[in-house]
Structure formats: structure tokens, C-alpha cells
Coordinates of C-alpha atoms in Angstrom, one line a residue:
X1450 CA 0.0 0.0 0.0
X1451 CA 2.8 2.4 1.2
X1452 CA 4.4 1.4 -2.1
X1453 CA 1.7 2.1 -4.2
X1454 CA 1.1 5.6 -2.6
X1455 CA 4.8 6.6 -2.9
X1456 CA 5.1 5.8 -7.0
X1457 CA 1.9 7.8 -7.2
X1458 CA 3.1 10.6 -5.6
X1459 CA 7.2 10.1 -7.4
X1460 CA 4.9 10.2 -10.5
X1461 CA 3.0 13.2 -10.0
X1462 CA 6.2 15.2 -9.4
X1463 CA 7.6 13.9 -12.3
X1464 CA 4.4 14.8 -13.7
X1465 CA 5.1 18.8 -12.3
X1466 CA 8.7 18.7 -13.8
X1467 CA 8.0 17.9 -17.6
X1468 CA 4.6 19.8 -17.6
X1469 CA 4.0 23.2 -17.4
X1470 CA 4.2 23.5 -13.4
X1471 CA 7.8 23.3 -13.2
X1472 CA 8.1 26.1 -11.3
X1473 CA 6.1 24.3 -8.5
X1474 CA 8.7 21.5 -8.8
X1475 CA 11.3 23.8 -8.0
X1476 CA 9.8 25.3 -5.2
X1477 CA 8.8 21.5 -3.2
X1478 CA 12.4 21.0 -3.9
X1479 CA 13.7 24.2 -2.1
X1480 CA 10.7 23.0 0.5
X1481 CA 12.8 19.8 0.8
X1482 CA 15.7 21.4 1.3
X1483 CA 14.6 23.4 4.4
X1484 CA 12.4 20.3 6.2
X1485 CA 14.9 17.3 5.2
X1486 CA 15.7 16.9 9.5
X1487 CA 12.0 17.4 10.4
X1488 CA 11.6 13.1 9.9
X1489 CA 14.3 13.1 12.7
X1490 CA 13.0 15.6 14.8
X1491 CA 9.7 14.1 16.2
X1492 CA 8.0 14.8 12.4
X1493 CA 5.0 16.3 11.4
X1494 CA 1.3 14.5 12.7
X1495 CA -1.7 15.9 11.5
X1496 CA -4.6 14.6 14.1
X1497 CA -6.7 15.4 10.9
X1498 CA -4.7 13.0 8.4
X1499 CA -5.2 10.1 11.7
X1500 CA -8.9 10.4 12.3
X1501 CA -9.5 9.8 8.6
X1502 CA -13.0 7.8 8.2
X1503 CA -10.9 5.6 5.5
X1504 CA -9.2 4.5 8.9
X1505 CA -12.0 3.4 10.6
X1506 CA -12.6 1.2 7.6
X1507 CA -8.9 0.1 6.7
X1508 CA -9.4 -1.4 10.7
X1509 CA -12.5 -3.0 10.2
X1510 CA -11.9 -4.8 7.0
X1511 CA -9.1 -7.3 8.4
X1512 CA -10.5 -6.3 11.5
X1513 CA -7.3 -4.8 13.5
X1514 CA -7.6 -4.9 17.3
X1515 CA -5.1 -3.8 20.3
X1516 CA -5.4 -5.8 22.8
X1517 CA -3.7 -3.9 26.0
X1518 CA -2.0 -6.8 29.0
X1519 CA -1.2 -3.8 30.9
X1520 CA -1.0 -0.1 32.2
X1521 CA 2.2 2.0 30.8
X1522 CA 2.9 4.5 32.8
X1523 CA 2.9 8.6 30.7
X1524 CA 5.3 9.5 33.3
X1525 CA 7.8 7.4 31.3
X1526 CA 8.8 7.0 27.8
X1527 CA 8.6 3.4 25.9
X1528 CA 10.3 1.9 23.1
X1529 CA 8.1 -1.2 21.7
X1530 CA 9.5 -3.8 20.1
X1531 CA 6.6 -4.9 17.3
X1532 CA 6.4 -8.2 15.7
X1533 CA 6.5 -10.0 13.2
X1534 CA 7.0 -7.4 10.0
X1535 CA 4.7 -9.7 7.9
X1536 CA 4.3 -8.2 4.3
X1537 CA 2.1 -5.1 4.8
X1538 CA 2.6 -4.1 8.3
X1539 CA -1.1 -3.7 8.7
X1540 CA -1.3 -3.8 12.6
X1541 CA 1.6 -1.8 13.2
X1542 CA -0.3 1.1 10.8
X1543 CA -3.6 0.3 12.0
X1544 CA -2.6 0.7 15.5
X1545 CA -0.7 3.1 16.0
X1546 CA -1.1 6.0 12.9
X1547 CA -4.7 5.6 12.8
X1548 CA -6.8 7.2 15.7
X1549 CA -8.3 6.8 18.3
X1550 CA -7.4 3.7 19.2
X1551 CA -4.0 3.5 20.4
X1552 CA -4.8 7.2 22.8
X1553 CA -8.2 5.6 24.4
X1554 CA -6.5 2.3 25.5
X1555 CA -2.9 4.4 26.3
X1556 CA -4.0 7.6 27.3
X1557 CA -0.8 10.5 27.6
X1558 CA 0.8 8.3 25.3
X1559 CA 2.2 9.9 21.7
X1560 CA 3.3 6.7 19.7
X1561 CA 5.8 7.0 16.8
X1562 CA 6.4 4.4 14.3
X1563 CA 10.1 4.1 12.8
X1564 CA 10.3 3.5 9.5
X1565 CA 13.2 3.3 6.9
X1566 CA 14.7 6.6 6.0
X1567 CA 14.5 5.9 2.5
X1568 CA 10.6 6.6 2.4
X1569 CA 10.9 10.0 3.6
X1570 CA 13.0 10.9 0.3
X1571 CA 10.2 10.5 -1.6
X1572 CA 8.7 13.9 -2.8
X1573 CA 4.9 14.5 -1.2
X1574 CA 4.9 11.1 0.1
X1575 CA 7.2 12.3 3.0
X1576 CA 4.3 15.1 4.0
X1577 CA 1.5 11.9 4.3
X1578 CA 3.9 9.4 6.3
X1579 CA 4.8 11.9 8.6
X1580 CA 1.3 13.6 9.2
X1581 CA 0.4 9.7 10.0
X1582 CA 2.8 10.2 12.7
X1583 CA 5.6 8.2 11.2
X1584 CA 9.1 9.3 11.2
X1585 CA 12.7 8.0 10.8
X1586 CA 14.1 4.7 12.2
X1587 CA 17.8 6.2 12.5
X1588 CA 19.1 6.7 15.5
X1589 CA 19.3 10.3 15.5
X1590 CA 14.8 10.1 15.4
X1591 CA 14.4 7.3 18.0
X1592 CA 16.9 9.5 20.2
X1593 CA 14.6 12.8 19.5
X1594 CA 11.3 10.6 20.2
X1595 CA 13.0 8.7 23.5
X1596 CA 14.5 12.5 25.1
X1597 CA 10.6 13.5 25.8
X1598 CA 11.6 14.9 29.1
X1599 CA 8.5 14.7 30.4
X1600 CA 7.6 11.1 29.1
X1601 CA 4.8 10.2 27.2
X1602 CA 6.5 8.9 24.3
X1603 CA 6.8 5.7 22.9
X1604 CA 8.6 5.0 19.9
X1605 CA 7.7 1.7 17.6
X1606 CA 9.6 -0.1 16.0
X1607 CA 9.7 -3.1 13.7
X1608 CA 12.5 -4.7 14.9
X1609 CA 12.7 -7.6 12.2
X1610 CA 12.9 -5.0 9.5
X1611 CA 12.7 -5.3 5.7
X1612 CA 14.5 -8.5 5.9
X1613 CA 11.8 -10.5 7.7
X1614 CA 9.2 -9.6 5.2
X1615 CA 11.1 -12.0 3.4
X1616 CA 9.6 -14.5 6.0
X1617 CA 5.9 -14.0 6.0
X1618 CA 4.1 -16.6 5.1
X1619 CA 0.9 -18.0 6.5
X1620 CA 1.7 -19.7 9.6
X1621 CA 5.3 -18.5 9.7
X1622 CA 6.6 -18.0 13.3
X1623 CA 10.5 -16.8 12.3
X1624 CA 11.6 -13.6 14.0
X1625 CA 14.7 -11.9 12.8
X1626 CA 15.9 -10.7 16.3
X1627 CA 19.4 -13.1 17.8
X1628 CA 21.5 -10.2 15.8
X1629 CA 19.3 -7.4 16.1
X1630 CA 20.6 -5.5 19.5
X1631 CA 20.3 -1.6 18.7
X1632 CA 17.2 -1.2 19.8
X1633 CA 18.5 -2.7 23.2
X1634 CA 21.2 0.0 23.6
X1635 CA 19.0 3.2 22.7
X1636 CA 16.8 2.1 25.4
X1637 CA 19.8 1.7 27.6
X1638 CA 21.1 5.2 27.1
X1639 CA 17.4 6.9 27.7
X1640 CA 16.1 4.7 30.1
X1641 CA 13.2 4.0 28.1
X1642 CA 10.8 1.2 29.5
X1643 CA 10.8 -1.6 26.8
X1644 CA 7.9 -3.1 25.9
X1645 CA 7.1 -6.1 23.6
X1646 CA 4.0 -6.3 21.0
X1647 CA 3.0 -9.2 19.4
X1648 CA 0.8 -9.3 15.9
X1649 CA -1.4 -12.1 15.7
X1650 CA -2.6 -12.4 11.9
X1651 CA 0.4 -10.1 10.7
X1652 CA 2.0 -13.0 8.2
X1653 CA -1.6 -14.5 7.5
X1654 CA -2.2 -11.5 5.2
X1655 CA -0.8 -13.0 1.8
X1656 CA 0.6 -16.0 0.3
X1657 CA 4.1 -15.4 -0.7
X1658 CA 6.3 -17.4 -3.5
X1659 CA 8.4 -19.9 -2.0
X1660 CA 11.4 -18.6 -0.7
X1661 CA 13.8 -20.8 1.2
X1662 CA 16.9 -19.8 2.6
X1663 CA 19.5 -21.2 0.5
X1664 CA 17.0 -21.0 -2.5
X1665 CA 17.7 -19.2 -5.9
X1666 CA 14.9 -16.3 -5.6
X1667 CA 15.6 -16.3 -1.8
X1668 CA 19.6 -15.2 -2.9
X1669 CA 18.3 -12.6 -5.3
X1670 CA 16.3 -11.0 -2.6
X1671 CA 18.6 -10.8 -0.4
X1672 CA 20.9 -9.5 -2.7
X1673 CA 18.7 -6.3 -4.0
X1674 CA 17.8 -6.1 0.2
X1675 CA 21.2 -5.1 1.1
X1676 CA 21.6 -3.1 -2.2
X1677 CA 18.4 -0.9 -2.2
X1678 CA 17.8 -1.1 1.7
X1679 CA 14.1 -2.7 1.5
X1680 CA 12.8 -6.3 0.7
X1681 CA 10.8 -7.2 -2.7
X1682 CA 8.8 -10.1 -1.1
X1683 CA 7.2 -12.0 -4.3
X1684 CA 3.3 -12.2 -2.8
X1685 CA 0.1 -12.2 -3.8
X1686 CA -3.9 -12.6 -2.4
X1687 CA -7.6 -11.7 -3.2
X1688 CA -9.0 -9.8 -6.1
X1689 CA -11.8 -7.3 -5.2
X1690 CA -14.2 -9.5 -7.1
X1691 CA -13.0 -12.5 -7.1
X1692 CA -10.9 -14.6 -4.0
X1693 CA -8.6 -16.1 -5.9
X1694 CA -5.8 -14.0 -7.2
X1695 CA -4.5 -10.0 -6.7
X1696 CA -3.1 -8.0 -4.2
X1697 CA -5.5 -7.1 -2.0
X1698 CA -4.7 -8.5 1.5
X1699 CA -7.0 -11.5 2.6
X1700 CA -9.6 -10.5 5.2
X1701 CA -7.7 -11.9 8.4
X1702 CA -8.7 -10.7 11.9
X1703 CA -5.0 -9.3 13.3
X1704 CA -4.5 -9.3 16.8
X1705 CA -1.9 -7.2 18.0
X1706 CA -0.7 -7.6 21.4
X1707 CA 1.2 -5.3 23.5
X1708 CA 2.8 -6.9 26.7
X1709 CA 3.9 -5.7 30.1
X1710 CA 6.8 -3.3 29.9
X1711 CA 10.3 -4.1 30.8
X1712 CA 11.6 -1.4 33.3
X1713 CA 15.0 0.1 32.2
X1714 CA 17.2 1.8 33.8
X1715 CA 19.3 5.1 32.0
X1716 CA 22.9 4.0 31.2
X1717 CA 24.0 6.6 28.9
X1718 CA 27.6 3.7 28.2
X1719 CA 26.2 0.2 28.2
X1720 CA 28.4 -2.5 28.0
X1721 CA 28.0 -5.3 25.7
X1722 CA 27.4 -7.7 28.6
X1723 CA 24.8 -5.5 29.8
X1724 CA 23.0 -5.3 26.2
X1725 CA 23.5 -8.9 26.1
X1726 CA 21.5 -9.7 29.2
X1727 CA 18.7 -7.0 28.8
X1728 CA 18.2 -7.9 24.7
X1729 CA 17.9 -12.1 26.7
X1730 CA 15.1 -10.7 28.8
X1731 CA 13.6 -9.3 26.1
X1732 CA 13.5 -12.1 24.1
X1733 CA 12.3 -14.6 27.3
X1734 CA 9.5 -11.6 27.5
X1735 CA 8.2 -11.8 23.9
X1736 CA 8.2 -15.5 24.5
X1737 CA 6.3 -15.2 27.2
X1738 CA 3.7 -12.7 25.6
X1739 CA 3.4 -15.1 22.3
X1740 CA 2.7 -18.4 24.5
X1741 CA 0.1 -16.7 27.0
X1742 CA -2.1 -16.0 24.4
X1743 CA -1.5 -17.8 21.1
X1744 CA -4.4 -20.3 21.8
X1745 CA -6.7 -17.5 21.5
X1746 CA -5.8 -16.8 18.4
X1747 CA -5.6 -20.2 16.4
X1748 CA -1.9 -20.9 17.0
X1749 CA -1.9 -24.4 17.7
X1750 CA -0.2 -25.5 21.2
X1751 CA 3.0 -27.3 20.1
X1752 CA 3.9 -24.0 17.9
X1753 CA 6.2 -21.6 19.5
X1754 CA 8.2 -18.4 18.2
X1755 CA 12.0 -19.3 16.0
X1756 CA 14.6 -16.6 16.4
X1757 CA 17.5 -16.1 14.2

């Protein structure tokens, strides 16, 4: 979806350069110039763009629920860990740059969701991501969102990344998470309370071409991953007519479960033992989360999360 809405908008500035509107071109380009740190610096939300009636129905249609395990705390600011990536990403949009659902369950709470810088270079399509209350996953953003003196912040991020799309299937259960420890260490050196989130439904979304690690196409992707920075997943699911073939995601109820947090402590120079034992803790907490309440979502009991 993101996708789509980004080559539209890359199209219609192309669209401004070679017309007659050049002039307009020129000036969202001096425009660019001016607001190219604002991704990094807390964004842009528009709690116009958020309470679009679209949303309302973009939640229903799967449906997308947040299901809330505990009280967090405004005083303090958060850093959730969200999982798995899955293709589209849908509960992680639905959830938490969509109101009013995230506020009325987490109220004082300003979520942010990190994602790759890469999207914010795109001309137009920067102004909508960010008024959705997304900004940059480097570590200068999660640094502005996490230094909320006052609390009330809680950045989100995906912690698998692009390269876990590249795992979504249906009934896929593979987290890309043993190497993936800077999320650990900015919430060491704020202090932010870590908390992890669980999306039930996130991978049952599409149907993706086989892919196995050591296969041909699974090389290839892998290859243009690290080259271009995000994943080309080969995928596919409903028509709007017709169930079975197009890209419209399957109507799947998603889940998405945010845990208890994990209180952390400010250590503005962790070591690498002390990363080592809070990113463990982490890991025995999404555990925890996932097998608590995966039989109320269809996961069948002898199933349990695989981290690599």
C-alpha cells in the first residue's frame, strides 16, 4: 500500500517537472531542502490525516484490534518492540497511525512508528507518512522521540525490519531478532521502558512465493535487500471481485498484542554484557507474551516463536 502511494506521488512530481508546473517542482524541492531533518526531529502528525473515516474502515476490513495486557505508565517513555514485519505491516499502521485507538487504550501516550529513511525521500509522500505520525528509524529520530523529558513517548519499532518480510508466510513463526541488539542499547542510554508487541494475523495477510533460505529467488532477494535497503517479497492474495488471485490482502482478523513493559534503567555507556542480558530478557518476555495467548488466536499448542 505504502508502495503504491509513494510511486503515485514520485509520479506526480515527475508529472510537475516535464509539464507546465515546473516552477512548482522547484519550489517543493527548495521546500525539501529546508524540512529534510524534520523526519528526525519528532515529524510532522496531523490529528486530521489520523482520524480519517478511511481508517475506521482500513481497521475494520481485516478487522485490527489492540489488545492492552497492561497499564504504561505517561510519566515514562517506551520503546516497543513490534512483531513479526509480515508483508504489509497492517497492525503496526492500523494501531498506531490511525486514531483513536492507540490514545483511548494508552492515554498520555504519543506513539511514533520508525520506519526506513529511504521513504521520507520521496517527494509528497514524506508530508503523508509523517502527518500519519511516522518518522525515521535512524538513531538520531528514535533519540529525539526517547528524550521527551517529560515522558509520554513511545517509539515503535519493527524490529525484524525489511528482511523478515522476506519470512511471511501464513503460519510463519520466524523472528529476525538473535543479531538485532540496537534497539537494546537506545533504550539503555534513555532509560526507556521496553515493551514487547505481538501481531497475531500479521504473516496471515498473503501468500508469498516460496522462498527458502539457501533458494535461488531467496539469494536474489537478499541481494537487492542489502543493495536498495528494503525487501521485494514475491506475494500475492484476493481480487476485489473474485478470492482467488491479486493483491488485496485477505480478510484476516489481526491481533496485535502489547505486553507488560520491561523497566530500564538510564545507562548513557552500556556495556556489551549489559545489552547482552537485557536484549535475553527481552527475548524470554516476547516469549512469554506469544505463548500466553497464542491459543486465543488459532496458533496451535505445540507451535512456538523461532529466532534467528
Amino acid at each position: 500500500f505504502l508502495s503504491l502511494v509513494a510511486e503515485f506521488c514520485c509520479g506526480f512530481f515527475v508529472i510537475l517537472i516535464l509539464g507546465n508546473f515546473w516552477f512548482l517542482a522547484v519550489l517543493y524541492l527548495l521546500w525539501l531542502y529546508i524540512d529534510w531533518e524534520t523526519p528526525c526531529a519528532g515529524g510532522r502528525r496531523s490529528q486530521w490525516v489520523r482520524s480519517w473515516t478511511v481508517w475506521k474502515y482500513f481497521r475494520e476490513y481485516f478487522p485490527i484490534h489492540l489488545i492492552k495486557t497492561s497499564e504504561l505508565n505517561p510519566n515514562h517513555n517506551y520503546l516497543l518492540g513490534f512483531h513479526p514485519h509480515g508483508v504489509l505491516v497492517a497492525g503496526a499502521f492500523g494501531n498506531f497511525c490511525t486514531d483513536p485507538t492507540f490514545k483511548n487504550l494508552f492515554p498520555g501516550l504519543t506513539p511514533y512508528l520508525h520506519i526506513m529513511p529511504i521513504w521520507f525521500g520521496c517527494p509528497f509522500f514524506r508530508e503523508y507518512i509523517m502527518s500519519a505520525g511516522m518518522v525515521s528509524a535512524s538513531k538520531e529520530s528514535v533519540s529525539y522521540v526517547l528524550n521527551n523529558e517529560g515522558g509520554g513517548h513511545a517509539s515503535v519499532i519493527v524490529i525484524g525490519g525489511a528482511e523478515e518480510s522476506l519470512n511471511a508466510h501464513p503460519g510463519s513463526l520466524t523472528l529476525n531478532i538473535l543479531k538485532r541488539k540496537g534497539f537494546i542499547k537506545m533504550a539503555l542510554k534513555h532509560g526507556a521502558h521496553l515493551v514487547p508487541v505481538f501481531s497475531f494475523g500479521e504473516n496471515e495477510l498473503f501468500k508469498q512465493v516460496a522462498n527458502p533460505k539457501g533458494s535461488r529467488l531467496r539469494n536474489v532477494q537478499e541481494k537487492l535487500q542489502k543493495i536498495m535497503g528494503f525487501a521485494l517479497p514475491l506475494f500475492h492474495a484476493r481480487g476485489v471481485f473474485q478470492y482467488s488471485f491479486g493483491l488485496i490482502p485477505y480478510r484476516q482478523p489481526i491481533h496485535t498484542v502489547v505486553g507488560s513493559p520491561i523497566p530500564v534503567k538510564q545507562n548513557l555507556n552500556p556495556t556489551t554484557e549489559e545489552i547482552d542480558q537485557l536484549h535475553a530478557l527481552y527475548l524470554q518476555k516476547l516469549k512469554k507474551l506469544f505463548e500466553e495467548h497464542k491459543s486465543n488466536y488459532g496458533i496451535p499448542e505445540h507451535k512456538s516463536l523461532i529466532f534467528e
